[in-house]
PDB file of C-alpha atoms and ligand atoms in Angstrom:
ATOM      1  CA  UNK A 737     170.702 113.088  95.513  1.00 95.00           C
ATOM      2  CA  UNK A 738     171.148 110.224  93.045  1.00 98.00           C
ATOM      3  CA  UNK A 739     174.045 107.837  93.686  1.00 98.00           C
ATOM      4  CA  UNK A 740     175.014 105.432  90.899  1.00 98.00           C
ATOM      5  CA  UNK A 741     177.107 102.404  91.873  1.00 98.00           C
ATOM      6  CA  UNK A 742     178.362 100.263  89.004  1.00 97.00           C
ATOM      7  CA  UNK A 743     180.856  97.440  88.761  1.00 95.00           C
ATOM      8  CA  UNK A 744     181.405  93.778  87.947  1.00 93.00           C
ATOM      9  CA  UNK A 745     179.993  90.767  89.780  1.00 88.00           C
ATOM     10  CA  UNK A 746     181.233  90.298  93.375  1.00 90.00           C
ATOM     11  CA  UNK A 747     183.123  93.608  93.413  1.00 94.00           C
ATOM     12  CA  UNK A 748     181.237  94.633  96.550  1.00 94.00           C
ATOM     13  CA  UNK A 749     179.006  97.127  94.753  1.00 96.00           C
ATOM     14  CA  UNK A 750     175.773  95.708  96.190  1.00 96.00           C
ATOM     15  CA  UNK A 751     177.045  95.815  99.778  1.00 96.00           C
ATOM     16  CA  UNK A 752     178.365  99.338  99.267  1.00 98.00           C
ATOM     17  CA  UNK A 753     175.152 100.573  97.616  1.00 98.00           C
ATOM     18  CA  UNK A 754     173.006  99.126 100.404  1.00 98.00           C
ATOM     19  CA  UNK A 755     175.218 100.743 103.045  1.00 98.00           C
ATOM     20  CA  UNK A 756     175.128 104.104 101.247  1.00 98.00           C
ATOM     21  CA  UNK A 757     171.343 103.880 101.178  1.00 98.00           C
ATOM     22  CA  UNK A 758     171.255 103.307 104.934  1.00 98.00           C
ATOM     23  CA  UNK A 759     173.827 106.009 105.705  1.00 98.00           C
ATOM     24  CA  UNK A 760     172.288 108.728 103.548  1.00 97.00           C
ATOM     25  CA  UNK A 761     168.708 107.514 104.145  1.00 97.00           C
ATOM     26  CA  UNK A 762     168.032 106.921 100.491  1.00 98.00           C
ATOM     27  CA  UNK A 763     165.996 104.079  98.983  1.00 98.00           C
ATOM     28  CA  UNK A 764     168.161 101.483  97.243  1.00 98.00           C
ATOM     29  CA  UNK A 765     167.523  99.414  94.114  1.00 98.00           C
ATOM     30  CA  UNK A 766     169.629  96.394  93.175  1.00 97.00           C
ATOM     31  CA  UNK A 767     169.031  96.482  89.414  1.00 98.00           C
ATOM     32  CA  UNK A 768     170.778  93.134  88.893  1.00 96.00           C
ATOM     33  CA  UNK A 769     167.768  91.576  90.601  1.00 97.00           C
ATOM     34  CA  UNK A 770     165.537  92.748  87.732  1.00 98.00           C
ATOM     35  CA  UNK A 771     167.740  90.977  85.170  1.00 98.00           C
ATOM     36  CA  UNK A 772     167.901  87.941  87.432  1.00 98.00           C
ATOM     37  CA  UNK A 773     164.079  87.893  87.581  1.00 98.00           C
ATOM     38  CA  UNK A 774     163.958  87.962  83.773  1.00 98.00           C
ATOM     39  CA  UNK A 775     166.427  85.057  83.623  1.00 98.00           C
ATOM     40  CA  UNK A 776     164.486  83.075  86.212  1.00 98.00           C
ATOM     41  CA  UNK A 777     161.112  83.726  84.541  1.00 98.00           C
ATOM     42  CA  UNK A 778     162.571  82.711  81.179  1.00 98.00           C
ATOM     43  CA  UNK A 779     163.651  79.418  82.681  1.00 97.00           C
ATOM     44  CA  UNK A 780     160.158  78.868  84.121  1.00 97.00           C
ATOM     45  CA  UNK A 781     158.735  79.592  80.655  1.00 97.00           C
ATOM     46  CA  UNK A 782     161.170  77.154  79.052  1.00 98.00           C
ATOM     47  CA  UNK A 783     162.584  79.952  76.885  1.00 98.00           C
ATOM     48  CA  UNK A 784     165.954  80.324  75.177  1.00 97.00           C
ATOM     49  CA  UNK A 785     168.145  83.004  76.823  1.00 97.00           C
ATOM     50  CA  UNK A 786     169.734  83.825  73.486  1.00 96.00           C
ATOM     51  CA  UNK A 787     166.339  84.556  71.887  1.00 98.00           C
ATOM     52  CA  UNK A 788     165.457  88.238  72.223  1.00 98.00           C
ATOM     53  CA  UNK A 789     161.723  87.485  71.854  1.00 98.00           C
ATOM     54  CA  UNK A 790     161.775  84.858  74.630  1.00 98.00           C
ATOM     55  CA  UNK A 791     163.782  87.156  76.913  1.00 98.00           C
ATOM     56  CA  UNK A 792     161.459  90.083  76.230  1.00 98.00           C
ATOM     57  CA  UNK A 793     158.403  87.945  77.084  1.00 98.00           C
ATOM     58  CA  UNK A 794     160.059  87.070  80.424  1.00 98.00           C
ATOM     59  CA  UNK A 795     160.242  90.794  81.314  1.00 98.00           C
ATOM     60  CA  UNK A 796     156.586  90.453  82.348  1.00 97.00           C
ATOM     61  CA  UNK A 797     157.621  88.553  85.478  1.00 98.00           C
ATOM     62  CA  UNK A 798     155.340  89.071  88.504  1.00 98.00           C
ATOM     63  CA  UNK A 799     156.721  91.466  91.160  1.00 96.00           C
ATOM     64  CA  UNK A 800     156.565  88.727  93.826  1.00 97.00           C
ATOM     65  CA  UNK A 801     159.355  86.931  91.945  1.00 98.00           C
ATOM     66  CA  UNK A 802     161.806  89.633  93.069  1.00 97.00           C
ATOM     67  CA  UNK A 803     161.794  88.087  96.570  1.00 95.00           C
ATOM     68  CA  UNK A 804     162.443  84.524  95.380  1.00 96.00           C
ATOM     69  CA  UNK A 805     165.664  83.023  96.831  1.00 94.00           C
ATOM     70  CA  UNK A 806     166.356  81.258  93.523  1.00 94.00           C
ATOM     71  CA  UNK A 807     167.257  84.633  92.028  1.00 96.00           C
ATOM     72  CA  UNK A 808     170.489  84.641  94.043  1.00 89.00           C
ATOM     73  CA  UNK A 809     171.927  81.453  92.580  1.00 86.00           C
ATOM     74  CA  UNK A 810     174.959  81.366  90.276  1.00 83.00           C
ATOM     75  CA  UNK A 811     172.870  79.694  87.576  1.00 89.00           C
ATOM     76  CA  UNK A 812     170.345  82.542  87.604  1.00 94.00           C
ATOM     77  CA  UNK A 813     173.223  85.061  87.565  1.00 90.00           C
ATOM     78  CA  UNK A 814     174.525  83.418  84.396  1.00 89.00           C
ATOM     79  CA  UNK A 815     171.076  83.544  82.785  1.00 95.00           C
ATOM     80  CA  UNK A 816     170.705  87.189  83.838  1.00 95.00           C
ATOM     81  CA  UNK A 817     173.983  88.028  82.130  1.00 91.00           C
ATOM     82  CA  UNK A 818     172.739  86.389  78.911  1.00 94.00           C
ATOM     83  CA  UNK A 819     169.283  87.989  78.803  1.00 96.00           C
ATOM     84  CA  UNK A 820     170.758  91.383  79.726  1.00 95.00           C
ATOM     85  CA  UNK A 821     172.646  91.461  76.413  1.00 93.00           C
ATOM     86  CA  UNK A 822     169.361  91.977  74.496  1.00 96.00           C
ATOM     87  CA  UNK A 823     168.551  95.609  73.719  1.00 96.00           C
ATOM     88  CA  UNK A 824     164.798  94.931  73.965  1.00 98.00           C
ATOM     89  CA  UNK A 825     165.224  93.617  77.524  1.00 98.00           C
ATOM     90  CA  UNK A 826     167.244  96.674  78.562  1.00 97.00           C
ATOM     91  CA  UNK A 827     164.594  98.952  77.073  1.00 97.00           C
ATOM     92  CA  UNK A 828     161.782  97.055  78.812  1.00 98.00           C
ATOM     93  CA  UNK A 829     163.486  97.497  82.205  1.00 98.00           C
ATOM     94  CA  UNK A 830     164.615 101.100  81.622  1.00 98.00           C
ATOM     95  CA  UNK A 831     161.505 102.997  82.778  1.00 97.00           C
ATOM     96  CA  UNK A 832     161.219 101.138  86.060  1.00 97.00           C
ATOM     97  CA  UNK A 833     164.841 101.971  86.934  1.00 98.00           C
ATOM     98  CA  UNK A 834     164.641 105.566  85.719  1.00 98.00           C
ATOM     99  CA  UNK A 835     161.473 106.175  87.765  1.00 98.00           C
ATOM    100  CA  UNK A 836     163.217 104.789  90.847  1.00 98.00           C
ATOM    101  CA  UNK A 837     166.302 106.941  90.238  1.00 98.00           C
ATOM    102  CA  UNK A 838     164.360 110.173  89.786  1.00 98.00           C
ATOM    103  CA  UNK A 839     161.952 109.767  92.717  1.00 98.00           C
ATOM    104  CA  UNK A 840     161.558 112.709  95.091  1.00 97.00           C
ATOM    105  CA  UNK A 841     164.412 112.824  97.612  1.00 96.00           C
ATOM    106  CA  UNK A 842     166.854 110.754  95.571  1.00 97.00           C
ATOM    107  CA  UNK A 843     167.994 107.146  95.470  1.00 98.00           C
ATOM    108  CA  UNK A 844     170.938 104.756  95.273  1.00 98.00           C
ATOM    109  CA  UNK A 845     171.016 102.234  92.437  1.00 98.00           C
ATOM    110  CA  UNK A 846     173.598  99.578  91.742  1.00 98.00           C
ATOM    111  CA  UNK A 847     174.198  97.720  88.512  1.00 96.00           C
ATOM    112  CA  UNK A 848     176.289  97.912  85.363  1.00 94.00           C
ATOM    113  CA  UNK A 849     174.944 100.922  83.460  1.00 95.00           C
ATOM    114  CA  UNK A 850     173.508 103.214  86.130  1.00 97.00           C
ATOM    115  CA  UNK A 851     176.041 106.005  85.656  1.00 97.00           C
ATOM    116  CA  UNK A 852     176.096 105.664  81.879  1.00 96.00           C
ATOM    117  CA  UNK A 853     172.482 104.938  80.839  1.00 96.00           C
ATOM    118  CA  UNK A 854     169.934 104.914  83.673  1.00 98.00           C
ATOM    119  CA  UNK A 855     171.116 108.012  85.545  1.00 98.00           C
ATOM    120  CA  UNK A 856     173.824 109.828  83.573  1.00 97.00           C
ATOM    121  CA  UNK A 857     172.720 112.849  85.634  1.00 97.00           C
ATOM    122  CA  UNK A 858     173.605 111.139  88.964  1.00 98.00           C
ATOM    123  CA  UNK A 859     175.228 113.411  91.576  1.00 97.00           C
ATOM    124  CA  UNK A 860     177.768 110.732  92.492  1.00 98.00           C
ATOM    125  CA  UNK A 861     179.009 107.883  90.319  1.00 98.00           C
ATOM    126  CA  UNK A 862     181.077 105.127  91.858  1.00 98.00           C
ATOM    127  CA  UNK A 863     182.689 102.383  89.830  1.00 97.00           C
ATOM    128  CA  UNK A 864     183.467  99.588  92.272  1.00 97.00           C
ATOM    129  CA  UNK A 865     185.990  97.040  91.112  1.00 96.00           C
ATOM    130  CA  UNK A 866     188.329  94.343  92.460  1.00 96.00           C
ATOM    131  CA  UNK A 867     190.713  91.775  91.006  1.00 96.00           C
ATOM    132  CA  UNK A 868     189.089  88.641  89.658  1.00 95.00           C
ATOM    133  CA  UNK A 869     191.002  86.603  92.266  1.00 95.00           C
ATOM    134  CA  UNK A 870     189.630  88.685  95.151  1.00 96.00           C
ATOM    135  CA  UNK A 871     186.106  88.517  93.738  1.00 96.00           C
ATOM    136  CA  UNK A 872     186.298  84.754  93.229  1.00 96.00           C
ATOM    137  CA  UNK A 873     187.513  84.301  96.797  1.00 95.00           C
ATOM    138  CA  UNK A 874     184.571  86.351  98.158  1.00 92.00           C
ATOM    139  CA  UNK A 875     182.043  84.523  96.010  1.00 90.00           C
ATOM    140  CA  UNK A 876     183.520  81.177  97.112  1.00 93.00           C
ATOM    141  CA  UNK A 877     183.194  82.225 100.761  1.00 92.00           C
ATOM    142  CA  UNK A 878     179.567  83.338 100.283  1.00 87.00           C
ATOM    143  CA  UNK A 879     178.673  80.048  98.626  1.00 85.00           C
ATOM    144  CA  UNK A 880     180.536  78.046 101.208  1.00 90.00           C
ATOM    145  CA  UNK A 881     178.598  79.866 103.964  1.00 89.00           C
ATOM    146  CA  UNK A 882     175.376  78.877 102.204  1.00 84.00           C
ATOM    147  CA  UNK A 883     176.526  75.263 102.068  1.00 87.00           C
ATOM    148  CA  UNK A 884     177.031  75.275  98.276  1.00 84.00           C
ATOM    149  CA  UNK A 885     180.132  73.442  97.126  1.00 85.00           C
ATOM    150  CA  UNK A 886     182.054  74.858  94.178  1.00 87.00           C
ATOM    151  CA  UNK A 887     185.782  74.991  93.514  1.00 92.00           C
ATOM    152  CA  UNK A 888     187.573  78.328  93.481  1.00 94.00           C
ATOM    153  CA  UNK A 889     188.760  77.654  89.901  1.00 95.00           C
ATOM    154  CA  UNK A 890     185.219  77.012  88.723  1.00 93.00           C
ATOM    155  CA  UNK A 891     184.006  80.276  90.277  1.00 92.00           C
ATOM    156  CA  UNK A 892     186.918  82.252  88.862  1.00 94.00           C
ATOM    157  CA  UNK A 893     186.273  80.900  85.376  1.00 94.00           C
ATOM    158  CA  UNK A 894     182.586  81.742  85.644  1.00 90.00           C
ATOM    159  CA  UNK A 895     183.392  85.306  86.774  1.00 92.00           C
ATOM    160  CA  UNK A 896     185.778  85.783  83.844  1.00 93.00           C
ATOM    161  CA  UNK A 897     183.107  84.532  81.415  1.00 91.00           C
ATOM    162  CA  UNK A 898     180.486  86.817  82.960  1.00 88.00           C
ATOM    163  CA  UNK A 899     182.838  89.847  82.947  1.00 91.00           C
ATOM    164  CA  UNK A 900     183.675  89.239  79.309  1.00 91.00           C
ATOM    165  CA  UNK A 901     180.000  89.007  78.320  1.00 86.00           C
ATOM    166  CA  UNK A 902     178.980  92.088  80.352  1.00 87.00           C
ATOM    167  CA  UNK A 903     181.896  94.151  78.999  1.00 89.00           C
ATOM    168  CA  UNK A 904     181.737  93.173  75.358  1.00 89.00           C
ATOM    169  CA  UNK A 905     178.001  93.344  74.699  1.00 85.00           C
ATOM    170  CA  UNK A 906     176.862  96.065  72.305  1.00 85.00           C
ATOM    171  CA  UNK A 907     173.939  97.245  74.483  1.00 85.00           C
ATOM    172  CA  UNK A 908     175.044  99.259  77.532  1.00 83.00           C
ATOM    173  CA  UNK A 909     178.288  97.364  78.229  1.00 86.00           C
ATOM    174  CA  UNK A 910     179.838  97.374  81.676  1.00 89.00           C
ATOM    175  CA  UNK A 911     182.110 100.406  81.599  1.00 90.00           C
ATOM    176  CA  UNK A 912     182.937 103.176  84.059  1.00 94.00           C
ATOM    177  CA  UNK A 913     181.293 106.509  83.222  1.00 95.00           C
ATOM    178  CA  UNK A 914     183.846 109.197  82.323  1.00 95.00           C
ATOM    179  CA  UNK A 915     182.954 111.089  85.489  1.00 96.00           C
ATOM    180  CA  UNK A 916     182.872 108.055  87.813  1.00 97.00           C
ATOM    181  CA  UNK A 917     185.217 107.642  90.773  1.00 97.00           C
ATOM    182  CA  UNK A 918     186.790 104.175  90.754  1.00 97.00           C
ATOM    183  CA  UNK A 919     186.953 102.330  94.061  1.00 97.00           C
ATOM    184  CA  UNK A 920     189.146  99.215  94.001  1.00 97.00           C
ATOM    185  CA  UNK A 921     188.128  96.988  96.914  1.00 96.00           C
ATOM    186  CA  UNK A 922     190.654  94.152  96.263  1.00 96.00           C
ATOM    187  CA  UNK A 923     192.599  94.921  99.431  1.00 95.00           C
ATOM    188  CA  UNK A 924     189.703  96.161 101.558  1.00 95.00           C
ATOM    189  CA  UNK A 925     187.373  94.386 103.899  1.00 92.00           C
ATOM    190  CA  UNK A 926     183.663  95.205 103.883  1.00 94.00           C
ATOM    191  CA  UNK A 927     183.825  97.983 106.504  1.00 97.00           C
ATOM    192  CA  UNK A 928     186.798  99.696 104.862  1.00 97.00           C
ATOM    193  CA  UNK A 929     185.086  99.654 101.472  1.00 97.00           C
ATOM    194  CA  UNK A 930     181.896 101.141 102.947  1.00 98.00           C
ATOM    195  CA  UNK A 931     183.800 103.876 104.851  1.00 98.00           C
ATOM    196  CA  UNK A 932     185.731 104.786 101.720  1.00 98.00           C
ATOM    197  CA  UNK A 933     182.535 104.976  99.647  1.00 98.00           C
ATOM    198  CA  UNK A 934     180.867 107.240 102.240  1.00 98.00           C
ATOM    199  CA  UNK A 935     183.963 109.437 102.275  1.00 97.00           C
ATOM    200  CA  UNK A 936     183.859 109.750  98.472  1.00 97.00           C
ATOM    201  CA  UNK A 937     180.169 110.710  98.507  1.00 97.00           C
ATOM    202  CA  UNK A 938     180.771 113.266 101.272  1.00 96.00           C
ATOM    203  CA  UNK A 939     183.724 114.765  99.426  1.00 95.00           C
ATOM    204  CA  UNK A 940     181.880 114.969  96.121  1.00 93.00           C
ATOM    205  CA  UNK A 941     178.730 116.428  97.584  1.00 92.00           C
ATOM    206  CA  UNK A 942     180.422 118.602 100.210  1.00 87.00           C
ATOM    207  CA  UNK A 943     178.337 117.107 103.020  1.00 63.00           C
ATOM    208  CA  UNK A 944     179.642 116.672 106.555  1.00 55.00           C
ATOM    209  CA  UNK A 945     180.033 113.028 107.629  1.00 55.00           C
ATOM    210  CA  UNK A 946     176.971 111.749 109.460  1.00 55.00           C
ATOM    211  CA  UNK A 947     177.546 110.939 113.142  1.00 51.00           C
TER     212      UNK A 947
HETATM  213  O1   DC B 427     174.724  92.378  89.725  1.00 58.58           O
HETATM  214  P1   DC B 427     174.235  90.956  89.399  1.00 58.58           P
HETATM  215  O2   DC B 427     175.299  89.912  89.435  1.00 58.58           O
HETATM  216  O3   DC B 427     173.042  90.583  90.224  1.00 58.58           O
HETATM  217  O4   DC B 427     173.723  91.040  87.867  1.00 58.58           O
HETATM  218  C1   DC B 427     173.354  89.899  87.138  1.00 58.58           C
HETATM  219  C2   DC B 427     173.517  90.176  85.649  1.00 58.58           C
HETATM  220  O5   DC B 427     172.579  91.184  85.249  1.00 58.58           O
HETATM  221  C3   DC B 427     174.878  90.714  85.245  1.00 58.58           C
HETATM  222  O6   DC B 427     175.747  89.672  84.834  1.00 58.58           O
HETATM  223  C4   DC B 427     174.594  91.665  84.115  1.00 58.58           C
HETATM  224  C5   DC B 427     173.156  92.053  84.287  1.00 58.58           C
HETATM  225  N1   DC B 427     172.951  93.437  84.706  1.00 58.58           N
HETATM  226  C6   DC B 427     172.982  94.398  83.724  1.00 58.58           C
HETATM  227  O7   DC B 427     173.226  94.087  82.566  1.00 58.58           O
HETATM  228  N2   DC B 427     172.710  95.688  84.031  1.00 58.58           N
HETATM  229  C7   DC B 427     172.471  96.065  85.303  1.00 58.58           C
HETATM  230  N3   DC B 427     172.206  97.349  85.572  1.00 58.58           N
HETATM  231  C8   DC B 427     172.473  95.088  86.327  1.00 58.58           C
HETATM  232  C9   DC B 427     172.734  93.775  86.002  1.00 58.58           C
END
């Protein structure tokens, strides 16, 4: 079974995808991490995120980089959003994601274009969304917990910028697949969102809930 989980930054898609992986015993890939690694490597190389050639060169990042804590920062997220707009970068990362999606036994992948480009044949497609205010509040809380100080306004503005870039780019823009089920988590806490996602997968696949 392939489960595609797409949605904007801080919608809860990563948490939901991870939980679905655990519940249905499927391996999970956070594809945003690949774009973050490209952004981080590009910075190490001193490249220009708006140059397709520089961004493509950064796709040769070493696998060990995927575990680097610097990948989680807001700055790297912004760079990831910029390098991900290049078609050559998306093509360079395609095979790795497709191979993961089509592995024996199935997989869960989360990102922006899983249901539309990487696994249009997915058995379940979830489009996880939430209001920009709810997402900014969550991101603020996460950062606060990590001891990073940013104002709520600053975070909200950054999310709006990132949404706009991810939605308006020509290459694989952030958009719900026609056959995706939309899950709005604005009014849900983490556990509610996870339960709802499991329920959707069970309903769509006709499986009985796991004990
Ligand atoms: O999910 P995230 O915030 O870690 O993703 C960082 C950036 O990577 C995001 O702004 C857009 C890009 N991305 C993408 O274009 N396609 C994906 N499948 C995953 C992420």
